[in-house]
PDB file of C-alpha atoms (C1' of nucleotides) in Angstrom:
ATOM      1  CA  MET J 797       3.945   3.948   0.114  1.00 59.00           C
ATOM      2  CA  PRO J 798       3.248   1.872  -2.856  1.00 90.00           C
ATOM      3  CA  GLU J 799      -0.316   1.503  -3.895  1.00 94.00           C
ATOM      4  CA  LEU J 800      -1.468  -0.282  -7.011  1.00 97.00           C
ATOM      5  CA  PRO J 801      -0.119   2.293  -9.510  1.00 97.00           C
ATOM      6  CA  GLU J 802       3.301   2.260  -7.874  1.00 96.00           C
ATOM      7  CA  VAL J 803       3.350  -1.547  -7.828  1.00 97.00           C
ATOM      8  CA  GLU J 804       2.299  -1.668 -11.484  1.00 97.00           C
ATOM      9  CA  THR J 805       4.970   0.907 -12.380  1.00 97.00           C
ATOM     10  CA  THR J 806       7.482  -1.251 -10.538  1.00 97.00           C
ATOM     11  CA  ARG J 807       6.284  -4.347 -12.369  1.00 97.00           C
ATOM     12  CA  ARG J 808       6.672  -2.695 -15.764  1.00 96.00           C
ATOM     13  CA  GLY J 809      10.084  -1.396 -14.781  1.00 97.00           C
ATOM     14  CA  ILE J 810      11.535  -4.732 -13.683  1.00 97.00           C
ATOM     15  CA  GLU J 811       9.883  -7.026 -16.223  1.00 98.00           C
ATOM     16  CA  PRO J 812      12.252  -6.428 -19.164  1.00 98.00           C
ATOM     17  CA  TRP J 813      15.285  -6.928 -16.920  1.00 98.00           C
ATOM     18  CA  LEU J 814      14.019 -10.187 -15.438  1.00 98.00           C
ATOM     19  CA  VAL J 815      12.140 -12.208 -18.024  1.00 98.00           C
ATOM     20  CA  GLY J 816      14.382 -14.797 -19.677  1.00 98.00           C
ATOM     21  CA  ARG J 817      17.185 -14.286 -17.162  1.00 98.00           C
ATOM     22  CA  ARG J 818      18.580 -16.992 -14.921  1.00 98.00           C
ATOM     23  CA  ILE J 819      18.665 -16.357 -11.180  1.00 98.00           C
ATOM     24  CA  GLU J 820      22.267 -17.058 -10.212  1.00 98.00           C
ATOM     25  CA  ARG J 821      22.041 -16.266  -6.551  1.00 98.00           C
ATOM     26  CA  VAL J 822      19.603 -15.071  -3.906  1.00 98.00           C
ATOM     27  CA  LEU J 823      21.231 -12.914  -1.282  1.00 98.00           C
ATOM     28  CA  VAL J 824      19.128 -12.451   1.842  1.00 98.00           C
ATOM     29  CA  ARG J 825      20.752  -9.900   4.139  1.00 97.00           C
ATOM     30  CA  GLU J 826      17.748  -9.466   6.406  1.00 97.00           C
ATOM     31  CA  PRO J 827      15.100 -12.188   6.454  1.00 97.00           C
ATOM     32  CA  ARG J 828      12.932 -10.504   9.091  1.00 96.00           C
ATOM     33  CA  LEU J 829      10.279  -8.937   6.899  1.00 96.00           C
ATOM     34  CA  ARG J 830       6.579  -9.043   7.697  1.00 95.00           C
ATOM     35  CA  TRP J 831       6.929 -12.787   7.452  1.00 96.00           C
ATOM     36  CA  ARG J 832      10.378 -14.257   7.646  1.00 96.00           C
ATOM     37  CA  VAL J 833      11.870 -14.944   4.208  1.00 97.00           C
ATOM     38  CA  PRO J 834      11.798 -18.778   4.138  1.00 97.00           C
ATOM     39  CA  ALA J 835      15.221 -20.297   4.707  1.00 95.00           C
ATOM     40  CA  GLY J 836      14.699 -22.643   1.769  1.00 96.00           C
ATOM     41  CA  LEU J 837      13.675 -19.935  -0.708  1.00 97.00           C
ATOM     42  CA  ALA J 838      17.138 -19.338  -2.146  1.00 97.00           C
ATOM     43  CA  GLY J 839      17.702 -23.022  -2.759  1.00 97.00           C
ATOM     44  CA  LYS J 840      14.400 -23.355  -4.587  1.00 97.00           C
ATOM     45  CA  VAL J 841      14.900 -20.544  -7.094  1.00 98.00           C
ATOM     46  CA  THR J 842      18.660 -20.456  -7.592  1.00 98.00           C
ATOM     47  CA  GLY J 843      19.464 -21.687 -11.096  1.00 98.00           C
ATOM     48  CA  THR J 844      15.917 -21.268 -12.368  1.00 98.00           C
ATOM     49  CA  ARG J 845      14.864 -18.916 -15.154  1.00 98.00           C
ATOM     50  CA  VAL J 846      12.332 -16.094 -14.790  1.00 98.00           C
ATOM     51  CA  CYS J 847       9.420 -16.576 -17.155  1.00 98.00           C
ATOM     52  CA  SER J 848       6.980 -13.865 -16.043  1.00 98.00           C
ATOM     53  CA  VAL J 849       6.470 -10.821 -13.835  1.00 98.00           C
ATOM     54  CA  ALA J 850       2.813 -10.360 -12.947  1.00 98.00           C
ATOM     55  CA  ARG J 851       0.802  -8.373 -10.440  1.00 97.00           C
ATOM     56  CA  ARG J 852      -2.221  -9.334  -8.346  1.00 97.00           C
ATOM     57  CA  ALA J 853      -3.569  -6.498  -6.186  1.00 96.00           C
ATOM     58  CA  LYS J 854      -0.355  -5.064  -4.710  1.00 96.00           C
ATOM     59  CA  TYR J 855       1.518  -8.357  -4.849  1.00 97.00           C
ATOM     60  CA  LEU J 856       4.225  -8.867  -7.452  1.00 97.00           C
ATOM     61  CA  LEU J 857       4.472 -12.414  -8.774  1.00 98.00           C
ATOM     62  CA  ILE J 858       7.821 -13.388 -10.229  1.00 98.00           C
ATOM     63  CA  GLY J 859       7.280 -16.629 -12.090  1.00 98.00           C
ATOM     64  CA  THR J 860      10.174 -19.076 -12.493  1.00 98.00           C
ATOM     65  CA  ASP J 861      10.559 -22.640 -13.780  1.00 95.00           C
ATOM     66  CA  ALA J 862      10.319 -23.914 -10.222  1.00 97.00           C
ATOM     67  CA  GLY J 863       7.481 -21.790  -8.862  1.00 97.00           C
ATOM     68  CA  THR J 864       6.517 -18.238  -8.004  1.00 98.00           C
ATOM     69  CA  LEU J 865       8.105 -15.601  -5.828  1.00 98.00           C
ATOM     70  CA  ILE J 866       5.408 -13.578  -4.056  1.00 97.00           C
ATOM     71  CA  LEU J 867       6.675 -10.116  -3.205  1.00 98.00           C
ATOM     72  CA  HIS J 868       4.885  -7.267  -1.427  1.00 97.00           C
ATOM     73  CA  LEU J 869       6.365  -3.798  -0.968  1.00 96.00           C
ATOM     74  CA  GLY J 870       4.413  -3.027   2.212  1.00 96.00           C
ATOM     75  CA  MET J 871       4.400   0.645   3.205  1.00 94.00           C
ATOM     76  CA  SER J 872       7.978   1.576   2.426  1.00 94.00           C
ATOM     77  CA  GLY J 873       9.391  -1.001   0.018  1.00 95.00           C
ATOM     78  CA  SER J 874      10.934  -0.408  -3.384  1.00 96.00           C
ATOM     79  CA  LEU J 875      12.747  -2.459  -6.009  1.00 97.00           C
ATOM     80  CA  ARG J 876      15.715  -1.315  -8.041  1.00 96.00           C
ATOM     81  CA  ILE J 877      17.595  -2.817 -10.948  1.00 97.00           C
ATOM     82  CA  LEU J 878      21.306  -2.325 -10.208  1.00 97.00           C
ATOM     83  CA  ASP J 879      24.690  -3.673 -11.149  1.00 98.00           C
ATOM     84  CA  ALA J 880      25.096  -6.686  -8.882  1.00 98.00           C
ATOM     85  CA  ALA J 881      28.343  -5.223  -7.536  1.00 98.00           C
ATOM     86  CA  THR J 882      26.662  -2.037  -6.272  1.00 97.00           C
ATOM     87  CA  PRO J 883      27.346  -1.804  -2.522  1.00 97.00           C
ATOM     88  CA  PRO J 884      24.176  -2.243  -0.484  1.00 97.00           C
ATOM     89  CA  LEU J 885      22.679   0.635   1.491  1.00 95.00           C
ATOM     90  CA  ALA J 886      20.717   0.471   4.726  1.00 95.00           C
ATOM     91  CA  HIS J 887      17.549  -1.637   4.401  1.00 96.00           C
ATOM     92  CA  ASP J 888      18.660  -3.370   1.201  1.00 97.00           C
ATOM     93  CA  HIS J 889      17.320  -6.695   2.451  1.00 98.00           C
ATOM     94  CA  VAL J 890      17.351  -9.015  -0.570  1.00 98.00           C
ATOM     95  CA  ASP J 891      19.102  -9.269  -3.950  1.00 98.00           C
ATOM     96  CA  LEU J 892      18.111 -11.560  -6.796  1.00 98.00           C
ATOM     97  CA  VAL J 893      21.368 -11.786  -8.732  1.00 98.00           C
ATOM     98  CA  LEU J 894      20.820 -12.395 -12.447  1.00 98.00           C
ATOM     99  CA  ASP J 895      23.020 -13.951 -15.116  1.00 98.00           C
ATOM    100  CA  SER J 896      23.175 -10.520 -16.790  1.00 98.00           C
ATOM    101  CA  GLY J 897      25.354  -9.144 -14.021  1.00 98.00           C
ATOM    102  CA  ARG J 898      22.462  -7.058 -12.723  1.00 98.00           C
ATOM    103  CA  CYS J 899      20.426  -7.653  -9.640  1.00 98.00           C
ATOM    104  CA  LEU J 900      16.931  -6.939  -8.429  1.00 98.00           C
ATOM    105  CA  ARG J 901      17.397  -5.271  -5.053  1.00 98.00           C
ATOM    106  CA  PHE J 902      14.604  -5.065  -2.466  1.00 97.00           C
ATOM    107  CA  ASN J 903      14.835  -2.162  -0.039  1.00 96.00           C
ATOM    108  CA  ASP J 904      12.252  -1.770   2.726  1.00 96.00           C
ATOM    109  CA  PRO J 905      12.975   0.418   5.779  1.00 95.00           C
ATOM    110  CA  ARG J 906       9.837  -0.500   7.705  1.00 95.00           C
ATOM    111  CA  ARG J 907       9.975  -4.189   6.782  1.00 96.00           C
ATOM    112  CA  PHE J 908       6.208  -4.438   6.258  1.00 96.00           C
ATOM    113  CA  GLY J 909       6.887  -6.070   2.907  1.00 96.00           C
ATOM    114  CA  CYS J 910       7.354  -9.770   2.303  1.00 97.00           C
ATOM    115  CA  LEU J 911       9.071 -12.257   0.011  1.00 98.00           C
ATOM    116  CA  LEU J 912       7.607 -15.740  -0.144  1.00 97.00           C
ATOM    117  CA  PHE J 913       7.685 -18.651  -2.547  1.00 97.00           C
ATOM    118  CA  THR J 914       5.118 -21.127  -3.747  1.00 97.00           C
ATOM    119  CA  ALA J 915       5.604 -24.072  -6.058  1.00 97.00           C
ATOM    120  CA  ALA J 916       1.834 -24.328  -6.565  1.00 96.00           C
ATOM    121  CA  ASP J 917      -0.652 -22.098  -8.387  1.00 96.00           C
ATOM    122  CA  PRO J 918      -0.034 -18.682  -6.757  1.00 96.00           C
ATOM    123  CA  SER J 919      -3.704 -17.722  -7.003  1.00 95.00           C
ATOM    124  CA  ARG J 920      -4.372 -20.474  -4.466  1.00 95.00           C
ATOM    125  CA  HIS J 921      -1.841 -19.088  -2.021  1.00 95.00           C
ATOM    126  CA  ARG J 922      -3.458 -18.005   1.245  1.00 94.00           C
ATOM    127  CA  LEU J 923      -2.481 -14.352   0.664  1.00 95.00           C
ATOM    128  CA  LEU J 924      -4.068 -14.253  -2.778  1.00 96.00           C
ATOM    129  CA  ALA J 925      -6.903 -16.750  -2.595  1.00 95.00           C
ATOM    130  CA  ASN J 926      -9.426 -14.389  -1.028  1.00 93.00           C
ATOM    131  CA  LEU J 927      -8.718 -11.266  -3.037  1.00 96.00           C
ATOM    132  CA  ALA J 928     -11.626  -9.715  -4.927  1.00 96.00           C
ATOM    133  CA  VAL J 929     -11.557  -8.530  -8.542  1.00 97.00           C
ATOM    134  CA  GLU J 930      -8.846  -6.299  -9.976  1.00 97.00           C
ATOM    135  CA  PRO J 931     -10.095  -2.708 -10.213  1.00 97.00           C
ATOM    136  CA  LEU J 932      -8.819  -2.401 -13.788  1.00 97.00           C
ATOM    137  CA  SER J 933     -10.598  -5.569 -14.940  1.00 96.00           C
ATOM    138  CA  GLU J 934     -13.924  -5.825 -16.752  1.00 96.00           C
ATOM    139  CA  ALA J 935     -15.337  -7.742 -13.806  1.00 95.00           C
ATOM    140  CA  PHE J 936     -15.201  -4.655 -11.599  1.00 97.00           C
ATOM    141  CA  THR J 937     -18.601  -3.063 -12.173  1.00 97.00           C
ATOM    142  CA  GLY J 938     -20.979  -0.696 -10.415  1.00 97.00           C
ATOM    143  CA  GLU J 939     -23.588  -3.424 -10.356  1.00 97.00           C
ATOM    144  CA  ALA J 940     -21.296  -5.862  -8.523  1.00 96.00           C
ATOM    145  CA  LEU J 941     -20.120  -3.186  -6.120  1.00 97.00           C
ATOM    146  CA  TRP J 942     -23.687  -2.112  -5.363  1.00 97.00           C
ATOM    147  CA  ARG J 943     -24.813  -5.688  -4.788  1.00 97.00           C
ATOM    148  CA  ARG J 944     -22.008  -6.343  -2.360  1.00 96.00           C
ATOM    149  CA  ALA J 945     -22.784  -3.127  -0.479  1.00 97.00           C
ATOM    150  CA  ARG J 946     -26.387  -4.109   0.307  1.00 96.00           C
ATOM    151  CA  GLY J 947     -27.042  -3.720   4.020  1.00 95.00           C
ATOM    152  CA  LYS J 948     -23.483  -2.681   4.844  1.00 96.00           C
ATOM    153  CA  ARG J 949     -23.019   0.126   7.310  1.00 95.00           C
ATOM    154  CA  VAL J 950     -19.264   0.330   6.926  1.00 95.00           C
ATOM    155  CA  ALA J 951     -18.086   3.676   5.534  1.00 96.00           C
ATOM    156  CA  VAL J 952     -17.749   3.629   1.751  1.00 97.00           C
ATOM    157  CA  LYS J 953     -14.059   4.514   1.969  1.00 96.00           C
ATOM    158  CA  ALA J 954     -13.301   1.513   4.179  1.00 96.00           C
ATOM    159  CA  PHE J 955     -15.534  -0.549   1.886  1.00 97.00           C
ATOM    160  CA  ILE J 956     -13.518   0.174  -1.254  1.00 97.00           C
ATOM    161  CA  MET J 957     -10.252  -0.350   0.636  1.00 96.00           C
ATOM    162  CA  ASP J 958     -11.378  -3.832   1.712  1.00 96.00           C
ATOM    163  CA  SER J 959      -9.569  -6.374  -0.489  1.00 96.00           C
ATOM    164  CA  ARG J 960     -12.656  -8.593  -0.387  1.00 95.00           C
ATOM    165  CA  THR J 961     -14.559  -5.821  -2.212  1.00 97.00           C
ATOM    166  CA  VAL J 962     -11.946  -4.833  -4.799  1.00 97.00           C
ATOM    167  CA  ALA J 963      -8.238  -5.595  -4.710  1.00 96.00           C
ATOM    168  CA  GLY J 964      -5.552  -2.988  -4.391  1.00 94.00           C
ATOM    169  CA  VAL J 965      -7.283   0.334  -3.672  1.00 96.00           C
ATOM    170  CA  GLY J 966      -5.211   2.053  -0.988  1.00 96.00           C
ATOM    171  CA  ASN J 967      -5.513   5.186   1.100  1.00 96.00           C
ATOM    172  CA  ILE J 968      -4.460   7.805  -1.449  1.00 96.00           C
ATOM    173  CA  TYR J 969      -6.529   6.558  -4.344  1.00 97.00           C
ATOM    174  CA  ALA J 970      -9.574   5.769  -2.204  1.00 97.00           C
ATOM    175  CA  SER J 971      -9.720   9.422  -1.120  1.00 97.00           C
ATOM    176  CA  GLU J 972      -9.040  10.652  -4.634  1.00 97.00           C
ATOM    177  CA  ALA J 973     -11.613   8.383  -6.283  1.00 98.00           C
ATOM    178  CA  LEU J 974     -14.311   9.398  -3.802  1.00 97.00           C
ATOM    179  CA  PHE J 975     -13.567  13.048  -4.523  1.00 97.00           C
ATOM    180  CA  ARG J 976     -13.876  12.473  -8.249  1.00 98.00           C
ATOM    181  CA  ALA J 977     -17.099  10.575  -7.737  1.00 98.00           C
ATOM    182  CA  GLY J 978     -18.493  13.306  -5.449  1.00 98.00           C
ATOM    183  CA  ILE J 979     -19.141  10.823  -2.639  1.00 97.00           C
ATOM    184  CA  ARG J 980     -18.567  11.617   1.042  1.00 96.00           C
ATOM    185  CA  PRO J 981     -16.062   9.078   2.431  1.00 96.00           C
ATOM    186  CA  GLY J 982     -17.981   8.523   5.679  1.00 95.00           C
ATOM    187  CA  LEU J 983     -21.237   7.591   3.936  1.00 96.00           C
ATOM    188  CA  ALA J 984     -22.360   4.035   4.685  1.00 96.00           C
ATOM    189  CA  ALA J 985     -21.589   1.792   1.707  1.00 97.00           C
ATOM    190  CA  GLY J 986     -25.141   0.465   1.722  1.00 97.00           C
ATOM    191  CA  ARG J 987     -26.520   3.961   1.218  1.00 96.00           C
ATOM    192  CA  VAL J 988     -24.635   4.686  -1.999  1.00 97.00           C
ATOM    193  CA  SER J 989     -27.117   4.500  -4.874  1.00 97.00           C
ATOM    194  CA  ARG J 990     -26.780   2.091  -7.777  1.00 98.00           C
ATOM    195  CA  ALA J 991     -26.036   4.956 -10.199  1.00 98.00           C
ATOM    196  CA  ARG J 992     -23.398   6.462  -7.936  1.00 98.00           C
ATOM    197  CA  MET J 993     -21.643   3.081  -7.748  1.00 98.00           C
ATOM    198  CA  ASP J 994     -21.157   3.287 -11.526  1.00 98.00           C
ATOM    199  CA  THR J 995     -19.617   6.725 -11.067  1.00 98.00           C
ATOM    200  CA  LEU J 996     -17.393   5.406  -8.281  1.00 98.00           C
ATOM    201  CA  VAL J 997     -16.159   2.454 -10.331  1.00 98.00           C
ATOM    202  CA  ALA J 998     -15.301   4.798 -13.198  1.00 98.00           C
ATOM    203  CA  ALA J 999     -13.530   7.160 -10.794  1.00 98.00           C
ATOM    204  CA  ILE J1000     -11.429   4.365  -9.278  1.00 98.00           C
ATOM    205  CA  ARG J1001     -10.495   3.094 -12.701  1.00 97.00           C
ATOM    206  CA  ASP J1002      -9.642   6.578 -13.987  1.00 97.00           C
ATOM    207  CA  VAL J1003      -7.571   7.636 -11.027  1.00 97.00           C
ATOM    208  CA  LEU J1004      -5.537   4.402 -11.036  1.00 97.00           C
ATOM    209  CA  THR J1005      -5.025   4.514 -14.798  1.00 97.00           C
ATOM    210  CA  GLU J1006      -3.935   8.157 -14.735  1.00 97.00           C
ATOM    211  CA  ALA J1007      -1.552   7.511 -11.875  1.00 97.00           C
ATOM    212  CA  ILE J1008       0.017   4.547 -13.673  1.00 97.00           C
ATOM    213  CA  GLY J1009       0.429   6.799 -16.703  1.00 96.00           C
ATOM    214  CA  VAL J1010       2.675   9.190 -14.765  1.00 95.00           C
ATOM    215  CA  GLY J1011       4.550   6.554 -12.773  1.00 94.00           C
ATOM    216  CA  GLY J1012       2.481   6.632  -9.577  1.00 94.00           C
ATOM    217  CA  THR J1013       2.592   8.941  -6.570  1.00 93.00           C
ATOM    218  CA  THR J1014       5.751   9.760  -4.657  1.00 91.00           C
ATOM    219  CA  LEU J1015       4.896  11.248  -1.275  1.00 88.00           C
ATOM    220  CA  ARG J1016       8.179  10.593   0.494  1.00 83.00           C
ATOM    221  CA  ASP J1017      10.374   7.767  -0.627  1.00 80.00           C
ATOM    222  CA  TYR J1018       8.806   5.827  -3.489  1.00 88.00           C
ATOM    223  CA  VAL J1019      11.045   5.403  -6.526  1.00 88.00           C
ATOM    224  CA  ASN J1020      10.578   3.236  -9.592  1.00 93.00           C
ATOM    225  CA  PRO J1021      13.165   0.574 -10.515  1.00 93.00           C
ATOM    226  CA  SER J1022      15.278   3.215 -12.263  1.00 93.00           C
ATOM    227  CA  GLY J1023      15.292   5.387  -9.146  1.00 90.00           C
ATOM    228  CA  MET J1024      12.806   7.958 -10.484  1.00 92.00           C
ATOM    229  CA  PRO J1025       9.814   9.291  -8.498  1.00 92.00           C
ATOM    230  CA  GLY J1026       6.194   9.213  -9.684  1.00 93.00           C
ATOM    231  CA  TYR J1027       4.494  12.440 -10.655  1.00 93.00           C
ATOM    232  CA  PHE J1028       0.855  11.892  -9.658  1.00 94.00           C
ATOM    233  CA  ARG J1029       1.290  13.930  -6.475  1.00 93.00           C
ATOM    234  CA  GLN J1030       0.785  17.125  -8.481  1.00 93.00           C
ATOM    235  CA  ARG J1031      -2.595  15.796  -9.578  1.00 94.00           C
ATOM    236  CA  LEU J1032      -3.961  14.975  -6.134  1.00 96.00           C
ATOM    237  CA  PHE J1033      -7.190  16.821  -5.365  1.00 96.00           C
ATOM    238  CA  VAL J1034      -7.577  16.037  -1.659  1.00 96.00           C
ATOM    239  CA  TYR J1035      -4.884  13.702  -0.318  1.00 95.00           C
ATOM    240  CA  GLU J1036      -2.598  15.541   2.134  1.00 94.00           C
ATOM    241  CA  ARG J1037      -4.301  18.826   1.214  1.00 95.00           C
ATOM    242  CA  SER J1038      -6.016  19.387   4.560  1.00 93.00           C
ATOM    243  CA  GLY J1039      -6.913  23.085   5.042  1.00 93.00           C
ATOM    244  CA  LYS J1040      -6.031  23.974   1.458  1.00 94.00           C
ATOM    245  CA  ALA J1041      -8.559  25.253  -1.048  1.00 95.00           C
ATOM    246  CA  CYS J1042     -10.407  22.594  -3.021  1.00 96.00           C
ATOM    247  CA  ARG J1043      -9.055  22.726  -6.557  1.00 96.00           C
ATOM    248  CA  ARG J1044     -12.603  22.578  -7.872  1.00 97.00           C
ATOM    249  CA  CYS J1045     -14.656  24.850  -5.587  1.00 97.00           C
ATOM    250  CA  GLY J1046     -12.233  26.581  -3.216  1.00 96.00           C
ATOM    251  CA  THR J1047     -13.721  25.177   0.007  1.00 96.00           C
ATOM    252  CA  ALA J1048     -11.135  24.111   2.603  1.00 95.00           C
ATOM    253  CA  ILE J1049     -10.284  20.413   2.335  1.00 95.00           C
ATOM    254  CA  ARG J1050     -11.062  18.515   5.521  1.00 94.00           C
ATOM    255  CA  GLN J1051      -9.305  15.613   7.149  1.00 94.00           C
ATOM    256  CA  PHE J1052     -10.551  13.035   9.624  1.00 93.00           C
ATOM    257  CA  THR J1053      -9.410   9.683  10.882  1.00 91.00           C
ATOM    258  CA  GLN J1054     -11.092   6.477   9.794  1.00 88.00           C
ATOM    259  CA  GLY J1055      -9.739   3.266  11.257  1.00 80.00           C
ATOM    260  CA  ALA J1056      -6.382   4.913  12.032  1.00 82.00           C
ATOM    261  CA  ARG J1057      -6.048   6.137   8.430  1.00 92.00           C
ATOM    262  CA  SER J1058      -6.309   9.772   7.382  1.00 94.00           C
ATOM    263  CA  THR J1059      -9.171  10.567   5.052  1.00 95.00           C
ATOM    264  CA  TYR J1060      -9.320  13.788   3.051  1.00 95.00           C
ATOM    265  CA  TRP J1061     -12.410  15.230   1.419  1.00 96.00           C
ATOM    266  CA  CYS J1062     -14.162  18.355   0.223  1.00 97.00           C
ATOM    267  CA  PRO J1063     -17.399  19.001   2.172  1.00 96.00           C
ATOM    268  CA  HIS J1064     -18.837  20.959  -0.739  1.00 97.00           C
ATOM    269  CA  CYS J1065     -17.990  18.656  -3.656  1.00 98.00           C
ATOM    270  CA  GLN J1066     -18.699  15.395  -1.820  1.00 97.00           C
ATOM    271  CA  ARG J1067     -22.146  14.539  -0.482  1.00 96.00           C
TER     272      ARG J1067
ATOM    273  C1'  DA A1056     -20.905 -12.340   9.293  1.00 80.27           C
ATOM    274  C1'  DT A1057     -19.675  -7.499  10.391  1.00 80.27           C
ATOM    275  C1'  DG A1058     -17.120  -3.734  11.890  1.00 80.27           C
ATOM    276  C1'  DG A1059     -13.438  -1.810  14.455  1.00 80.27           C
ATOM    277  C1'  DG A1060      -8.908  -1.655  16.143  1.00 80.27           C
ATOM    278  C1'  DC A1061      -4.190  -3.260  16.643  1.00 80.27           C
ATOM    279  C1'  DA A1062       0.178  -4.917  15.452  1.00 80.27           C
ATOM    280  C1'  DC A1063       4.269  -5.250  12.694  1.00 80.27           C
ATOM    281  C1'  DC A1064       8.796  -1.435  11.979  1.00 80.27           C
ATOM    282  C1'  DT A1065      11.782   2.614  10.925  1.00 80.27           C
ATOM    283  C1'  DG A1066      12.428   7.355   9.898  1.00 80.27           C
ATOM    284  C1'  DG A1067      11.164  12.067   9.365  1.00 80.27           C
ATOM    285  C1'  DC A1068       9.020  15.984  11.073  1.00 80.27           C
ATOM    286  C1'  DT A1069       7.111  19.064  14.799  1.00 80.27           C
ATOM    287  C1'  DG A1070       7.113  21.320  18.907  1.00 80.27           C
ATOM    288  C1'  DC A1071       8.713  21.968  23.491  1.00 80.27           C
TER     289       DC A1071
ATOM    290  C1'  DT Z1032      20.623  20.695  19.917  1.00 80.27           C
ATOM    291  C1'  DG Z1033      17.948  17.007  22.060  1.00 80.27           C
ATOM    292  C1'  DC Z1034      14.284  14.387  22.589  1.00 80.27           C
ATOM    293  C1'  DA Z1035       9.498  12.816  23.050  1.00 80.27           C
ATOM    294  C1'  DG Z1036       5.538  12.309  20.446  1.00 80.27           C
ATOM    295  C1'  DC Z1037       3.158  11.716  16.322  1.00 80.27           C
ATOM    296  C1'  DC Z1038       2.507  10.327  11.688  1.00 80.27           C
ATOM    297  C1'  DA Z1039       3.248   7.603   7.340  1.00 80.27           C
ATOM    298  C1'  DG Z1040       1.542   4.849   0.879  1.00 80.27           C
ATOM    299  C1'  DG Z1041      -0.556  -1.992   3.861  1.00 80.27           C
ATOM    300  C1'  DT Z1042      -3.061  -5.616   5.561  1.00 80.27           C
ATOM    301  C1'  DG Z1043      -3.612  -9.900   8.285  1.00 80.27           C
ATOM    302  C1'  DC Z1044      -5.514 -11.020  12.419  1.00 80.27           C
ATOM    303  C1'  DC Z1045      -7.984 -10.695  16.790  1.00 80.27           C
ATOM    304  C1'  DC Z1046     -11.871  -9.246  19.348  1.00 80.27           C
ATOM    305  C1'  DA Z1047     -16.609  -7.811  20.542  1.00 80.27           C
TER     306       DA Z1047
END
DNA sequence: ATGGGCACCTGGCTGC
DNA sequence: TGCAGCCAGGTGCCCA
């Protein structure tokens, strides 16, 4: 489900509804997410005011007077802004009830998401401390990527999906960026030339930026906080297009499995 | 250190 | 129609 563009779209959607509001109540209907929602979390943030809504990789960081809520949408999570009285549906696990009468509602059928709290600097939290650079930051460069790839035999697709390489590139956008860069996904990372790493960095940045611009990709169930889908699916060149004609050259798109994830690519456009 | 594979969980789709 | 099997946007962790 949500990759970086969908998380960023979610962040932008919830931010104006949250910042400056007081959290009146935290309603945990189902604490069994990827990690159990801490029993003390509600007590720590109830009565505090939200001062920021940030994103690091695919984590959303809701900053309050008392500390930071760390929220991940996993594979199937989504956040909605609703009237606090709206009856919950299946998999509506947590509500943050605001003093505006609205609530932030976290729905996650597969429960791969999480909701944690830290009173300390969130960048030091164990889930965030080892994340590499943001792909949309200046620090993400072809030079740095190339240097890190030296001697690595791991496939370049797995390499760019590794959060120690660059943070927040998921399965859809890894395939799409490699298509745009003309790089075969199974190529060993260490064999990608210095110049092609520049192309790859630009492709990752472009594909993420474009996807954010149209609200992300909805494949099945992703919706933004207003309940609307993202429209990047129409712009996918390879993802879930196995057997279809490449939109650039007409060759049939191929699919193979890499580390239990489907990879899509064009054997003519990508070398 | 590196690379590969699994687990966590539900739901939707396919094919028999 | 029923049901088993497979697949899905993430990622931390374990193992060789």
